[in-house]
PDB file of C-alpha atoms in Angstrom:
ATOM      1  CA  MET P   1      13.030 -27.657  -1.643  1.00  0.00           C
ATOM      2  CA  GLN P   2      16.398 -25.879  -1.579  1.00  0.00           C
ATOM      3  CA  GLU P   3      16.549 -22.995  -4.080  1.00  0.00           C
ATOM      4  CA  ASN P   4      19.583 -22.574  -6.314  1.00  0.00           C
ATOM      5  CA  THR P   5      21.041 -19.227  -5.233  1.00  0.00           C
ATOM      6  CA  ASP P   6      23.620 -19.190  -8.035  1.00  0.00           C
ATOM      7  CA  ILE P   7      21.219 -18.431 -10.875  1.00  0.00           C
ATOM      8  CA  PRO P   8      19.622 -14.991 -11.395  1.00  0.00           C
ATOM      9  CA  MET P   9      16.019 -14.758 -10.238  1.00  0.00           C
ATOM     10  CA  ILE P  10      15.004 -13.182 -13.565  1.00  0.00           C
ATOM     11  CA  GLU P  11      16.616 -13.981 -16.916  1.00  0.00           C
ATOM     12  CA  VAL P  12      15.443 -12.268 -20.102  1.00  0.00           C
ATOM     13  CA  GLU P  13      17.045 -13.033 -23.464  1.00  0.00           C
ATOM     14  CA  ASP P  14      16.209 -11.414 -26.831  1.00  0.00           C
ATOM     15  CA  LEU P  15      12.622 -10.733 -25.752  1.00  0.00           C
ATOM     16  CA  THR P  16      10.520  -9.317 -28.609  1.00  0.00           C
ATOM     17  CA  LYS P  17       6.834  -8.465 -28.868  1.00  0.00           C
ATOM     18  CA  TYR P  18       5.052  -7.264 -31.999  1.00  0.00           C
ATOM     19  CA  TYR P  19       1.555  -5.809 -32.133  1.00  0.00           C
ATOM     20  CA  GLY P  20       0.798  -6.401 -35.778  1.00  0.00           C
ATOM     21  CA  GLU P  21       3.801  -4.940 -37.561  1.00  0.00           C
ATOM     22  CA  TYR P  22       4.687  -2.615 -34.670  1.00  0.00           C
ATOM     23  CA  PRO P  23       7.552  -3.737 -32.367  1.00  0.00           C
ATOM     24  CA  ALA P  24       6.612  -2.793 -28.793  1.00  0.00           C
ATOM     25  CA  ILE P  25       9.894  -4.283 -27.563  1.00  0.00           C
ATOM     26  CA  GLU P  26      12.742  -5.746 -29.594  1.00  0.00           C
ATOM     27  CA  ASN P  27      15.592  -8.041 -28.521  1.00  0.00           C
ATOM     28  CA  ILE P  28      15.547  -7.030 -24.851  1.00  0.00           C
ATOM     29  CA  SER P  29      18.011  -8.926 -22.640  1.00  0.00           C
ATOM     30  CA  PHE P  30      18.807  -8.490 -18.934  1.00  0.00           C
ATOM     31  CA  THR P  31      19.109 -10.382 -15.648  1.00  0.00           C
ATOM     32  CA  VAL P  32      18.053  -9.528 -12.100  1.00  0.00           C
ATOM     33  CA  ASN P  33      19.876 -11.046  -9.146  1.00  0.00           C
ATOM     34  CA  ARG P  34      18.264 -12.458  -6.033  1.00  0.00           C
ATOM     35  CA  GLY P  35      17.314  -9.692  -3.593  1.00  0.00           C
ATOM     36  CA  GLU P  36      18.015  -6.885  -6.069  1.00  0.00           C
ATOM     37  CA  ILE P  37      15.733  -3.906  -6.740  1.00  0.00           C
ATOM     38  CA  LEU P  38      15.895  -3.102 -10.445  1.00  0.00           C
ATOM     39  CA  GLY P  39      14.476   0.088 -11.934  1.00  0.00           C
ATOM     40  CA  PHE P  40      12.913  -0.303 -15.368  1.00  0.00           C
ATOM     41  CA  LEU P  41      12.979   3.277 -16.583  1.00  0.00           C
ATOM     42  CA  GLY P  42      11.472   4.783 -19.705  1.00  0.00           C
ATOM     43  CA  PRO P  43       8.879   7.254 -21.000  1.00  0.00           C
ATOM     44  CA  ASN P  44       5.302   6.305 -21.730  1.00  0.00           C
ATOM     45  CA  ALA P  45       5.024   3.832 -24.648  1.00  0.00           C
ATOM     46  CA  ALA P  46       8.693   2.806 -24.296  1.00  0.00           C
ATOM     47  CA  GLY P  47       7.769  -0.863 -23.801  1.00  0.00           C
ATOM     48  CA  LYS P  48       7.853  -1.112 -19.997  1.00  0.00           C
ATOM     49  CA  THR P  49       4.322  -2.410 -19.473  1.00  0.00           C
ATOM     50  CA  THR P  50       4.623  -4.866 -22.364  1.00  0.00           C
ATOM     51  CA  THR P  51       7.732  -6.348 -20.735  1.00  0.00           C
ATOM     52  CA  MET P  52       5.990  -6.539 -17.339  1.00  0.00           C
ATOM     53  CA  ARG P  53       3.005  -8.328 -18.870  1.00  0.00           C
ATOM     54  CA  ILE P  54       5.211 -10.909 -20.546  1.00  0.00           C
ATOM     55  CA  LEU P  55       7.164 -11.567 -17.341  1.00  0.00           C
ATOM     56  CA  THR P  56       3.947 -12.079 -15.370  1.00  0.00           C
ATOM     57  CA  GLY P  57       2.411 -14.445 -17.923  1.00  0.00           C
ATOM     58  CA  PHE P  58      -0.265 -11.982 -18.994  1.00  0.00           C
ATOM     59  CA  MET P  59       0.781 -12.296 -22.641  1.00  0.00           C
ATOM     60  CA  PRO P  60       3.314 -14.350 -24.623  1.00  0.00           C
ATOM     61  CA  PRO P  61       6.291 -12.833 -26.422  1.00  0.00           C
ATOM     62  CA  THR P  62       6.602 -12.963 -30.188  1.00  0.00           C
ATOM     63  CA  SER P  63      10.102 -14.381 -29.735  1.00  0.00           C
ATOM     64  CA  GLY P  64      12.819 -14.678 -27.116  1.00  0.00           C
ATOM     65  CA  THR P  65      12.731 -16.217 -23.647  1.00  0.00           C
ATOM     66  CA  ALA P  66      12.156 -15.132 -20.065  1.00  0.00           C
ATOM     67  CA  ARG P  67      12.622 -17.176 -16.912  1.00  0.00           C
ATOM     68  CA  ILE P  68      11.533 -16.434 -13.340  1.00  0.00           C
ATOM     69  CA  ALA P  69      13.253 -18.460 -10.585  1.00  0.00           C
ATOM     70  CA  GLY P  70      14.402 -20.837 -13.314  1.00  0.00           C
ATOM     71  CA  TYR P  71      10.920 -21.363 -14.805  1.00  0.00           C
ATOM     72  CA  ASP P  72       9.988 -20.396 -18.368  1.00  0.00           C
ATOM     73  CA  VAL P  73       7.203 -17.774 -18.431  1.00  0.00           C
ATOM     74  CA  VAL P  74       5.493 -19.450 -21.406  1.00  0.00           C
ATOM     75  CA  ASP P  75       6.034 -23.183 -20.909  1.00  0.00           C
ATOM     76  CA  GLN P  76       5.785 -23.095 -17.097  1.00  0.00           C
ATOM     77  CA  SER P  77       3.436 -20.158 -16.618  1.00  0.00           C
ATOM     78  CA  LEU P  78       1.574 -21.507 -13.571  1.00  0.00           C
ATOM     79  CA  GLU P  79       4.818 -22.229 -11.726  1.00  0.00           C
ATOM     80  CA  VAL P  80       6.074 -18.729 -12.582  1.00  0.00           C
ATOM     81  CA  ARG P  81       2.936 -17.167 -11.129  1.00  0.00           C
ATOM     82  CA  ARG P  82       3.498 -18.955  -7.830  1.00  0.00           C
ATOM     83  CA  HIS P  83       6.830 -17.174  -7.529  1.00  0.00           C
ATOM     84  CA  ILE P  84       5.738 -13.622  -8.429  1.00  0.00           C
ATOM     85  CA  GLY P  85       3.630 -10.879  -6.956  1.00  0.00           C
ATOM     86  CA  TYR P  86       2.304  -8.381  -9.491  1.00  0.00           C
ATOM     87  CA  LEU P  87       1.145  -4.807  -9.006  1.00  0.00           C
ATOM     88  CA  PRO P  88      -0.123  -3.571 -12.385  1.00  0.00           C
ATOM     89  CA  GLU P  89      -0.423   0.123 -13.162  1.00  0.00           C
ATOM     90  CA  THR P  90      -4.191  -0.103 -12.678  1.00  0.00           C
ATOM     91  CA  VAL P  91      -4.703  -2.301  -9.614  1.00  0.00           C
ATOM     92  CA  PRO P  92      -7.568  -4.815 -10.121  1.00  0.00           C
ATOM     93  CA  LEU P  93      -9.396  -4.292  -6.835  1.00  0.00           C
ATOM     94  CA  TYR P  94     -12.948  -5.325  -5.968  1.00  0.00           C
ATOM     95  CA  THR P  95     -14.165  -2.033  -4.591  1.00  0.00           C
ATOM     96  CA  GLU P  96     -17.316  -3.480  -3.019  1.00  0.00           C
ATOM     97  CA  MET P  97     -15.242  -5.770  -0.764  1.00  0.00           C
ATOM     98  CA  GLY P  98     -13.636  -4.937   2.560  1.00  0.00           C
ATOM     99  CA  VAL P  99      -9.834  -5.007   2.836  1.00  0.00           C
ATOM    100  CA  ILE P 100      -9.623  -8.254   4.855  1.00  0.00           C
ATOM    101  CA  ASP P 101     -12.285  -9.963   2.734  1.00  0.00           C
ATOM    102  CA  TYR P 102     -10.429  -9.029  -0.447  1.00  0.00           C
ATOM    103  CA  LEU P 103      -7.084 -10.292   0.859  1.00  0.00           C
ATOM    104  CA  ASP P 104      -8.729 -13.508   2.051  1.00  0.00           C
ATOM    105  CA  PHE P 105     -10.277 -13.975  -1.393  1.00  0.00           C
ATOM    106  CA  MET P 106      -6.923 -13.396  -3.100  1.00  0.00           C
ATOM    107  CA  GLY P 107      -5.294 -15.919  -0.764  1.00  0.00           C
ATOM    108  CA  ARG P 108      -7.965 -18.521  -1.555  1.00  0.00           C
ATOM    109  CA  ILE P 109      -7.567 -18.234  -5.318  1.00  0.00           C
ATOM    110  CA  ARG P 110      -3.814 -18.580  -4.874  1.00  0.00           C
ATOM    111  CA  GLY P 111      -4.339 -21.849  -3.047  1.00  0.00           C
ATOM    112  CA  MET P 112      -3.126 -20.630   0.345  1.00  0.00           C
ATOM    113  CA  GLY P 113      -4.244 -22.774   3.304  1.00  0.00           C
ATOM    114  CA  LYS P 114      -6.370 -21.218   6.066  1.00  0.00           C
ATOM    115  CA  GLU P 115      -3.623 -20.868   8.694  1.00  0.00           C
ATOM    116  CA  TRP P 116      -1.091 -19.490   6.196  1.00  0.00           C
ATOM    117  CA  ARG P 117      -3.712 -17.142   4.787  1.00  0.00           C
ATOM    118  CA  GLN P 118      -4.738 -15.746   8.173  1.00  0.00           C
ATOM    119  CA  ARG P 119      -1.132 -15.306   9.288  1.00  0.00           C
ATOM    120  CA  ARG P 120      -0.140 -13.499   6.098  1.00  0.00           C
ATOM    121  CA  ILE P 121      -3.213 -11.248   6.043  1.00  0.00           C
ATOM    122  CA  SER P 122      -2.273  -9.997   9.500  1.00  0.00           C
ATOM    123  CA  GLU P 123       1.360  -9.539   8.456  1.00  0.00           C
ATOM    124  CA  VAL P 124       0.716  -7.669   5.187  1.00  0.00           C
ATOM    125  CA  ILE P 125      -1.811  -5.371   6.861  1.00  0.00           C
ATOM    126  CA  ASP P 126       0.935  -4.386   9.315  1.00  0.00           C
ATOM    127  CA  ILE P 127       3.592  -4.104   6.580  1.00  0.00           C
ATOM    128  CA  CYS P 128       1.363  -1.877   4.416  1.00  0.00           C
ATOM    129  CA  ARG P 129      -0.001   0.092   7.409  1.00  0.00           C
ATOM    130  CA  LEU P 130      -3.609  -0.783   6.707  1.00  0.00           C
ATOM    131  CA  GLY P 131      -4.544  -1.524  10.325  1.00  0.00           C
ATOM    132  CA  ASP P 132      -7.024   1.350  10.618  1.00  0.00           C
ATOM    133  CA  TYR P 133      -8.743   0.288   7.394  1.00  0.00           C
ATOM    134  CA  ARG P 134      -8.861  -3.505   7.715  1.00  0.00           C
ATOM    135  CA  THR P 135     -12.677  -3.567   7.689  1.00  0.00           C
ATOM    136  CA  SER P 136     -13.165  -0.589   5.339  1.00  0.00           C
ATOM    137  CA  LEU P 137     -14.684  -1.001   1.905  1.00  0.00           C
ATOM    138  CA  ILE P 138     -11.960  -0.666  -0.715  1.00  0.00           C
ATOM    139  CA  GLY P 139     -14.160   1.704  -2.716  1.00  0.00           C
ATOM    140  CA  LYS P 140     -14.124   4.149   0.219  1.00  0.00           C
ATOM    141  CA  LEU P 141     -10.331   4.319   0.407  1.00  0.00           C
ATOM    142  CA  SER P 142      -8.140   7.045  -1.087  1.00  0.00           C
ATOM    143  CA  LYS P 143      -6.018   6.255  -4.137  1.00  0.00           C
ATOM    144  CA  GLY P 144      -2.933   5.926  -1.942  1.00  0.00           C
ATOM    145  CA  PHE P 145      -4.528   3.395   0.391  1.00  0.00           C
ATOM    146  CA  ARG P 146      -5.946   1.452  -2.546  1.00  0.00           C
ATOM    147  CA  GLN P 147      -2.383   1.248  -3.806  1.00  0.00           C
ATOM    148  CA  ARG P 148      -1.348  -0.182  -0.439  1.00  0.00           C
ATOM    149  CA  VAL P 149      -4.063  -2.822  -0.717  1.00  0.00           C
ATOM    150  CA  GLY P 150      -2.682  -3.663  -4.154  1.00  0.00           C
ATOM    151  CA  ILE P 151       0.806  -4.058  -2.702  1.00  0.00           C
ATOM    152  CA  ALA P 152      -0.600  -6.183   0.129  1.00  0.00           C
ATOM    153  CA  GLN P 153      -2.179  -8.633  -2.329  1.00  0.00           C
ATOM    154  CA  ALA P 154       1.056  -8.729  -4.346  1.00  0.00           C
ATOM    155  CA  ILE P 155       3.131  -9.861  -1.338  1.00  0.00           C
ATOM    156  CA  LEU P 156       0.415 -11.950   0.347  1.00  0.00           C
ATOM    157  CA  HIS P 157       1.673 -15.356  -0.840  1.00  0.00           C
ATOM    158  CA  GLU P 158       5.306 -14.515   0.054  1.00  0.00           C
ATOM    159  CA  PRO P 159       6.571 -14.435  -3.532  1.00  0.00           C
ATOM    160  CA  GLU P 160      10.273 -14.321  -4.272  1.00  0.00           C
ATOM    161  CA  VAL P 161       9.787 -11.804  -7.094  1.00  0.00           C
ATOM    162  CA  LEU P 162       7.752  -8.571  -7.064  1.00  0.00           C
ATOM    163  CA  ILE P 163       6.912  -6.810 -10.318  1.00  0.00           C
ATOM    164  CA  MET P 164       5.469  -3.317  -9.918  1.00  0.00           C
ATOM    165  CA  ASP P 165       4.297  -1.191 -12.817  1.00  0.00           C
ATOM    166  CA  GLU P 166       4.261   2.575 -12.014  1.00  0.00           C
ATOM    167  CA  PRO P 167       3.429   1.999  -8.306  1.00  0.00           C
ATOM    168  CA  THR P 168       3.405   5.699  -7.298  1.00  0.00           C
ATOM    169  CA  ILE P 169       1.475   7.143 -10.223  1.00  0.00           C
ATOM    170  CA  GLY P 170      -1.489   9.319  -9.247  1.00  0.00           C
ATOM    171  CA  ILE P 171      -1.026   9.306  -5.456  1.00  0.00           C
ATOM    172  CA  ASP P 172      -0.305  12.299  -3.237  1.00  0.00           C
ATOM    173  CA  PRO P 173       3.282  13.299  -2.314  1.00  0.00           C
ATOM    174  CA  ILE P 174       3.133  11.916   1.237  1.00  0.00           C
ATOM    175  CA  GLN P 175       1.875   8.560  -0.036  1.00  0.00           C
ATOM    176  CA  VAL P 176       4.574   8.591  -2.740  1.00  0.00           C
ATOM    177  CA  VAL P 177       7.317   8.844  -0.101  1.00  0.00           C
ATOM    178  CA  GLU P 178       5.744   6.129   2.047  1.00  0.00           C
ATOM    179  CA  THR P 179       5.243   3.812  -0.939  1.00  0.00           C
ATOM    180  CA  ARG P 180       8.852   4.274  -2.068  1.00  0.00           C
ATOM    181  CA  ASN P 181      10.104   3.479   1.446  1.00  0.00           C
ATOM    182  CA  LEU P 182       7.866   0.413   1.530  1.00  0.00           C
ATOM    183  CA  ILE P 183       9.260  -0.847  -1.786  1.00  0.00           C
ATOM    184  CA  LYS P 184      12.830  -0.132  -0.715  1.00  0.00           C
ATOM    185  CA  GLY P 185      12.241  -2.312   2.332  1.00  0.00           C
ATOM    186  CA  PHE P 186      11.384  -5.273   0.108  1.00  0.00           C
ATOM    187  CA  GLY P 187      14.960  -5.475  -1.220  1.00  0.00           C
ATOM    188  CA  GLY P 188      16.968  -8.440   0.016  1.00  0.00           C
ATOM    189  CA  GLU P 189      13.908 -10.474   0.987  1.00  0.00           C
ATOM    190  CA  HIS P 190      12.339 -10.074  -2.463  1.00  0.00           C
ATOM    191  CA  THR P 191      13.693  -9.526  -5.957  1.00  0.00           C
ATOM    192  CA  VAL P 192      11.922  -6.429  -7.291  1.00  0.00           C
ATOM    193  CA  ILE P 193      11.404  -4.920 -10.731  1.00  0.00           C
ATOM    194  CA  LEU P 194      10.043  -1.388 -10.469  1.00  0.00           C
ATOM    195  CA  SER P 195       8.749   0.088 -13.715  1.00  0.00           C
ATOM    196  CA  THR P 196       8.592   3.889 -13.772  1.00  0.00           C
ATOM    197  CA  HIS P 197       9.103   6.984 -15.897  1.00  0.00           C
ATOM    198  CA  ILE P 198      10.140   9.042 -12.840  1.00  0.00           C
ATOM    199  CA  LEU P 199      13.914   9.487 -12.714  1.00  0.00           C
ATOM    200  CA  PRO P 200      14.231  10.436  -8.992  1.00  0.00           C
ATOM    201  CA  GLU P 201      12.240   7.333  -8.067  1.00  0.00           C
ATOM    202  CA  VAL P 202      14.946   5.109  -9.533  1.00  0.00           C
ATOM    203  CA  SER P 203      17.706   7.032  -7.737  1.00  0.00           C
ATOM    204  CA  MET P 204      15.925   6.770  -4.385  1.00  0.00           C
ATOM    205  CA  VAL P 205      14.800   3.145  -4.506  1.00  0.00           C
ATOM    206  CA  CYS P 206      16.767   1.059  -7.012  1.00  0.00           C
ATOM    207  CA  GLN P 207      20.218  -0.499  -6.913  1.00  0.00           C
ATOM    208  CA  ARG P 208      20.427  -0.808 -10.692  1.00  0.00           C
ATOM    209  CA  VAL P 209      18.549   0.707 -13.619  1.00  0.00           C
ATOM    210  CA  ILE P 210      17.652  -0.388 -17.125  1.00  0.00           C
ATOM    211  CA  ILE P 211      16.709   2.429 -19.476  1.00  0.00           C
ATOM    212  CA  ILE P 212      14.382   1.410 -22.286  1.00  0.00           C
ATOM    213  CA  HIS P 213      13.648   3.683 -25.227  1.00  0.00           C
ATOM    214  CA  GLU P 214      11.429   2.878 -28.221  1.00  0.00           C
ATOM    215  CA  GLY P 215      11.316  -0.768 -27.235  1.00  0.00           C
ATOM    216  CA  GLN P 216      15.062  -1.270 -26.851  1.00  0.00           C
ATOM    217  CA  VAL P 217      17.472  -1.262 -23.917  1.00  0.00           C
ATOM    218  CA  VAL P 218      19.831   1.711 -24.248  1.00  0.00           C
ATOM    219  CA  ALA P 219      21.609   1.553 -20.875  1.00  0.00           C
ATOM    220  CA  VAL P 220      22.073  -0.783 -17.895  1.00  0.00           C
ATOM    221  CA  ASP P 221      23.921   0.573 -14.870  1.00  0.00           C
ATOM    222  CA  ARG P 222      23.745   1.775 -11.301  1.00  0.00           C
ATOM    223  CA  PRO P 223      21.968   5.156 -10.972  1.00  0.00           C
ATOM    224  CA  ASP P 224      25.125   6.932  -9.761  1.00  0.00           C
ATOM    225  CA  ASN P 225      27.264   5.394 -12.523  1.00  0.00           C
ATOM    226  CA  LEU P 226      24.704   6.400 -15.123  1.00  0.00           C
ATOM    227  CA  SER P 227      24.892  10.006 -13.961  1.00  0.00           C
ATOM    228  CA  GLU P 228      28.684   9.901 -14.257  1.00  0.00           C
ATOM    229  CA  ARG P 229      28.489   8.491 -17.774  1.00  0.00           C
ATOM    230  CA  LEU P 230      26.220  11.355 -18.786  1.00  0.00           C
ATOM    231  CA  ARG P 231      28.571  14.038 -17.535  1.00  0.00           C
ATOM    232  CA  GLY P 232      30.073  16.279 -20.179  1.00  0.00           C
ATOM    233  CA  THR P 233      27.590  19.111 -20.434  1.00  0.00           C
ATOM    234  CA  GLU P 234      25.957  20.422 -17.286  1.00  0.00           C
ATOM    235  CA  ARG P 235      23.562  23.238 -16.638  1.00  0.00           C
ATOM    236  CA  LEU P 236      23.218  25.874 -13.975  1.00  0.00           C
ATOM    237  CA  GLU P 237      20.393  28.305 -13.458  1.00  0.00           C
ATOM    238  CA  VAL P 238      21.116  31.599 -11.704  1.00  0.00           C
ATOM    239  CA  ASP P 239      18.941  34.591 -10.787  1.00  0.00           C
ATOM    240  CA  ILE P 240      20.917  37.855 -10.942  1.00  0.00           C
ATOM    241  CA  ARG P 241      19.756  41.400 -10.373  1.00  0.00           C
ATOM    242  CA  GLY P 242      21.963  43.548 -12.601  1.00  0.00           C
ATOM    243  CA  PRO P 243      22.298  45.086 -16.099  1.00  0.00           C
ATOM    244  CA  SER P 244      21.295  42.329 -18.496  1.00  0.00           C
ATOM    245  CA  ALA P 245      23.831  42.950 -21.282  1.00  0.00           C
ATOM    246  CA  ASP P 246      26.745  43.182 -18.832  1.00  0.00           C
ATOM    247  CA  VAL P 247      25.657  40.067 -16.978  1.00  0.00           C
ATOM    248  CA  MET P 248      25.339  38.076 -20.218  1.00  0.00           C
ATOM    249  CA  THR P 249      28.767  39.179 -21.434  1.00  0.00           C
ATOM    250  CA  ALA P 250      30.479  38.466 -18.115  1.00  0.00           C
ATOM    251  CA  LEU P 251      28.925  34.997 -17.784  1.00  0.00           C
ATOM    252  CA  ARG P 252      29.853  34.039 -21.350  1.00  0.00           C
ATOM    253  CA  ASP P 253      33.465  35.114 -20.732  1.00  0.00           C
ATOM    254  CA  LEU P 254      33.900  32.714 -17.815  1.00  0.00           C
ATOM    255  CA  PRO P 255      36.187  29.741 -18.626  1.00  0.00           C
ATOM    256  CA  GLY P 256      34.135  26.539 -18.997  1.00  0.00           C
ATOM    257  CA  VAL P 257      30.918  28.283 -20.085  1.00  0.00           C
ATOM    258  CA  GLN P 258      29.555  27.044 -23.430  1.00  0.00           C
ATOM    259  CA  ASP P 259      26.382  29.108 -23.699  1.00  0.00           C
ATOM    260  CA  VAL P 260      24.105  31.443 -21.733  1.00  0.00           C
ATOM    261  CA  THR P 261      20.405  32.091 -22.317  1.00  0.00           C
ATOM    262  CA  ARG P 262      18.185  34.511 -20.450  1.00  0.00           C
ATOM    263  CA  ALA P 263      14.563  34.838 -19.336  1.00  0.00           C
ATOM    264  CA  ASP P 264      12.946  37.643 -17.363  1.00  0.00           C
ATOM    265  CA  ARG P 265      11.223  37.255 -14.017  1.00  0.00           C
ATOM    266  CA  ASP P 266       9.991  40.684 -12.881  1.00  0.00           C
ATOM    267  CA  ASP P 267      13.142  42.808 -12.458  1.00  0.00           C
ATOM    268  CA  VAL P 268      15.417  39.802 -12.059  1.00  0.00           C
ATOM    269  CA  GLY P 269      17.261  38.105 -14.929  1.00  0.00           C
ATOM    270  CA  VAL P 270      17.107  34.315 -14.970  1.00  0.00           C
ATOM    271  CA  TYR P 271      20.180  32.928 -16.733  1.00  0.00           C
ATOM    272  CA  ARG P 272      20.588  29.322 -17.847  1.00  0.00           C
ATOM    273  CA  ILE P 273      24.250  28.438 -18.243  1.00  0.00           C
ATOM    274  CA  GLU P 274      25.552  25.468 -20.246  1.00  0.00           C
ATOM    275  CA  THR P 275      28.986  24.352 -19.008  1.00  0.00           C
ATOM    276  CA  THR P 276      31.546  21.834 -20.233  1.00  0.00           C
ATOM    277  CA  GLY P 277      31.060  19.779 -17.062  1.00  0.00           C
ATOM    278  CA  SER P 278      34.809  19.583 -16.476  1.00  0.00           C
ATOM    279  CA  GLU P 279      34.630  21.692 -13.301  1.00  0.00           C
ATOM    280  CA  ASP P 280      32.127  23.159 -10.864  1.00  0.00           C
ATOM    281  CA  LEU P 281      31.526  26.805 -11.881  1.00  0.00           C
ATOM    282  CA  ARG P 282      29.220  27.777  -9.020  1.00  0.00           C
ATOM    283  CA  GLU P 283      31.989  29.423  -6.981  1.00  0.00           C
ATOM    284  CA  ALA P 284      33.333  31.331 -10.016  1.00  0.00           C
ATOM    285  CA  ILE P 285      29.836  32.606 -10.854  1.00  0.00           C
ATOM    286  CA  SER P 286      29.114  33.726  -7.296  1.00  0.00           C
ATOM    287  CA  ASN P 287      32.500  35.481  -7.063  1.00  0.00           C
ATOM    288  CA  LEU P 288      31.834  37.247 -10.368  1.00  0.00           C
ATOM    289  CA  VAL P 289      28.450  38.536  -9.225  1.00  0.00           C
ATOM    290  CA  LEU P 290      29.838  39.785  -5.914  1.00  0.00           C
ATOM    291  CA  GLN P 291      32.812  41.518  -7.571  1.00  0.00           C
ATOM    292  CA  ARG P 292      30.495  43.377  -9.960  1.00  0.00           C
ATOM    293  CA  GLY P 293      28.168  44.425  -7.163  1.00  0.00           C
ATOM    294  CA  TRP P 294      25.128  42.666  -8.620  1.00  0.00           C
ATOM    295  CA  GLY P 295      22.517  40.781  -6.621  1.00  0.00           C
ATOM    296  CA  LEU P 296      22.775  36.982  -6.506  1.00  0.00           C
ATOM    297  CA  LEU P 297      19.347  35.595  -5.625  1.00  0.00           C
ATOM    298  CA  ARG P 298      19.612  31.943  -6.677  1.00  0.00           C
ATOM    299  CA  LEU P 299      22.205  29.528  -8.071  1.00  0.00           C
ATOM    300  CA  GLN P 300      21.433  25.848  -8.628  1.00  0.00           C
ATOM    301  CA  PRO P 301      22.309  22.943 -10.907  1.00  0.00           C
ATOM    302  CA  ILE P 302      19.553  21.878 -13.301  1.00  0.00           C
ATOM    303  CA  GLN P 303      19.044  18.132 -13.515  1.00  0.00           C
ATOM    304  CA  MET P 304      18.971  16.624 -16.969  1.00  0.00           C
ATOM    305  CA  SER P 305      15.417  15.600 -17.890  1.00  0.00           C
ATOM    306  CA  LEU P 306      14.570  12.014 -18.707  1.00  0.00           C
ATOM    307  CA  GLU P 307      13.971  12.920 -22.340  1.00  0.00           C
ATOM    308  CA  GLU P 308      17.404  14.562 -22.555  1.00  0.00           C
ATOM    309  CA  ILE P 309      19.012  11.471 -21.080  1.00  0.00           C
ATOM    310  CA  PHE P 310      17.388   9.355 -23.772  1.00  0.00           C
ATOM    311  CA  LEU P 311      18.614  11.731 -26.465  1.00  0.00           C
ATOM    312  CA  ARG P 312      22.141  11.591 -25.073  1.00  0.00           C
ATOM    313  CA  LEU P 313      22.084   7.803 -24.892  1.00  0.00           C
ATOM    314  CA  THR P 314      20.567   7.270 -28.326  1.00  0.00           C
ATOM    315  CA  GLU P 315      22.202   9.929 -30.452  1.00  0.00           C
ATOM    316  CA  PRO P 316      23.925   8.164 -33.410  1.00  0.00           C
ATOM    317  CA  ASP P 317      27.355   9.719 -32.920  1.00  0.00           C
ATOM    318  CA  SER P 318      27.466   9.022 -29.194  1.00  0.00           C
ATOM    319  CA  ASP P 319      30.642   7.402 -27.964  1.00  0.00           C
ATOM    320  CA  ARG P 320      28.998   6.156 -24.776  1.00  0.00           C
ATOM    321  CA  GLU P 321      28.380   2.457 -24.405  1.00  0.00           C
TER     322      GLU P 321
END
C-alpha cells in the first residue's frame, strides 16, 4: 500500500498525562516529519519517558491525541506497534538466550515470516556489528553490546518509526560514540525520536530538538538555532599566573565584561568571566595578559549547562519565544 508522504509521521496534540493529581506532562504538541531525527531533551523527571510510553502504546494519555503514521495510539494501538521500533531505557532482554535465538523469538512474536525473519536477523546483526557475538548468551555481553541487541530488535521488523529512550545511558565512551553514529545513520530511512538529557548528544545526532521542562514543551528548534536564541550572556574560563588583585581589576575593566569570579588552583588563578555576548573577548583577554607580562595557561568558552538553558527558557520575564 502506498504511504501518504504528505502527513507527518508523528503528530502529537495537547497530550496530557496525570498520575493521580500530578501532571507528568501537560498539553504537549509537536510533529515529526518522515525521515527526521528529533531530539527530545530534558532533565530526569521532565516527562520524556511518559511521552515515549504513550507514543508506543505502553500507557494511555489522560487527554489529548497522538498519531503514528496516521494511526491513533489509543484506538489503533496494534497498527501503531507494527510501525514502530522501541528501545526503552531499560532494554527487556532475555539474558539466558543467545543473540540469534532472541532476535528470532522477537521476529516470531511480531508475526514475521521465516524468510523475512532470517533475512532481517542477518541484516541487523551486520548493522549493529554483532557478528562476533551472534551465538553468545546475552547475559554474557557487556552493557554496550546488550544495547546493540536492543537496537537490533527495535529495527528487526523494518519499522518506519524508531523511539529510543536514553539509548547511550550507562555505556562506555567508545560505545557511546558508536551508538550515536548508528542512530545518526537511521535518519532518512527511519523517523527517529531520541529521548535524552545529554545536550551534546542532541547536537551531534539530531536535526531538531524539543526541550521539555516540568512536563511542558519550552522550546522547539534546530540545535544551532537554539544556541543562537540563547546568546546574550556568555562565559569564558581563563587560567592566569599573575597578581590576583591586578588580574581581577584588569579583567573587570575590559569592555563587554559583566562580572569576574576567581578560584585558586595551586599558584594559578582560575577566572570565570561573564560577558555580554555581543562580541568575542578571547583576543582582548589574551592581549591584556601578554601586555601585562602575566602567564596565560588556558582560555576557553564554557558551555551553558542544560539546567541553565531551562532557567533561561522558563524565566517569567524572558522575551524569548
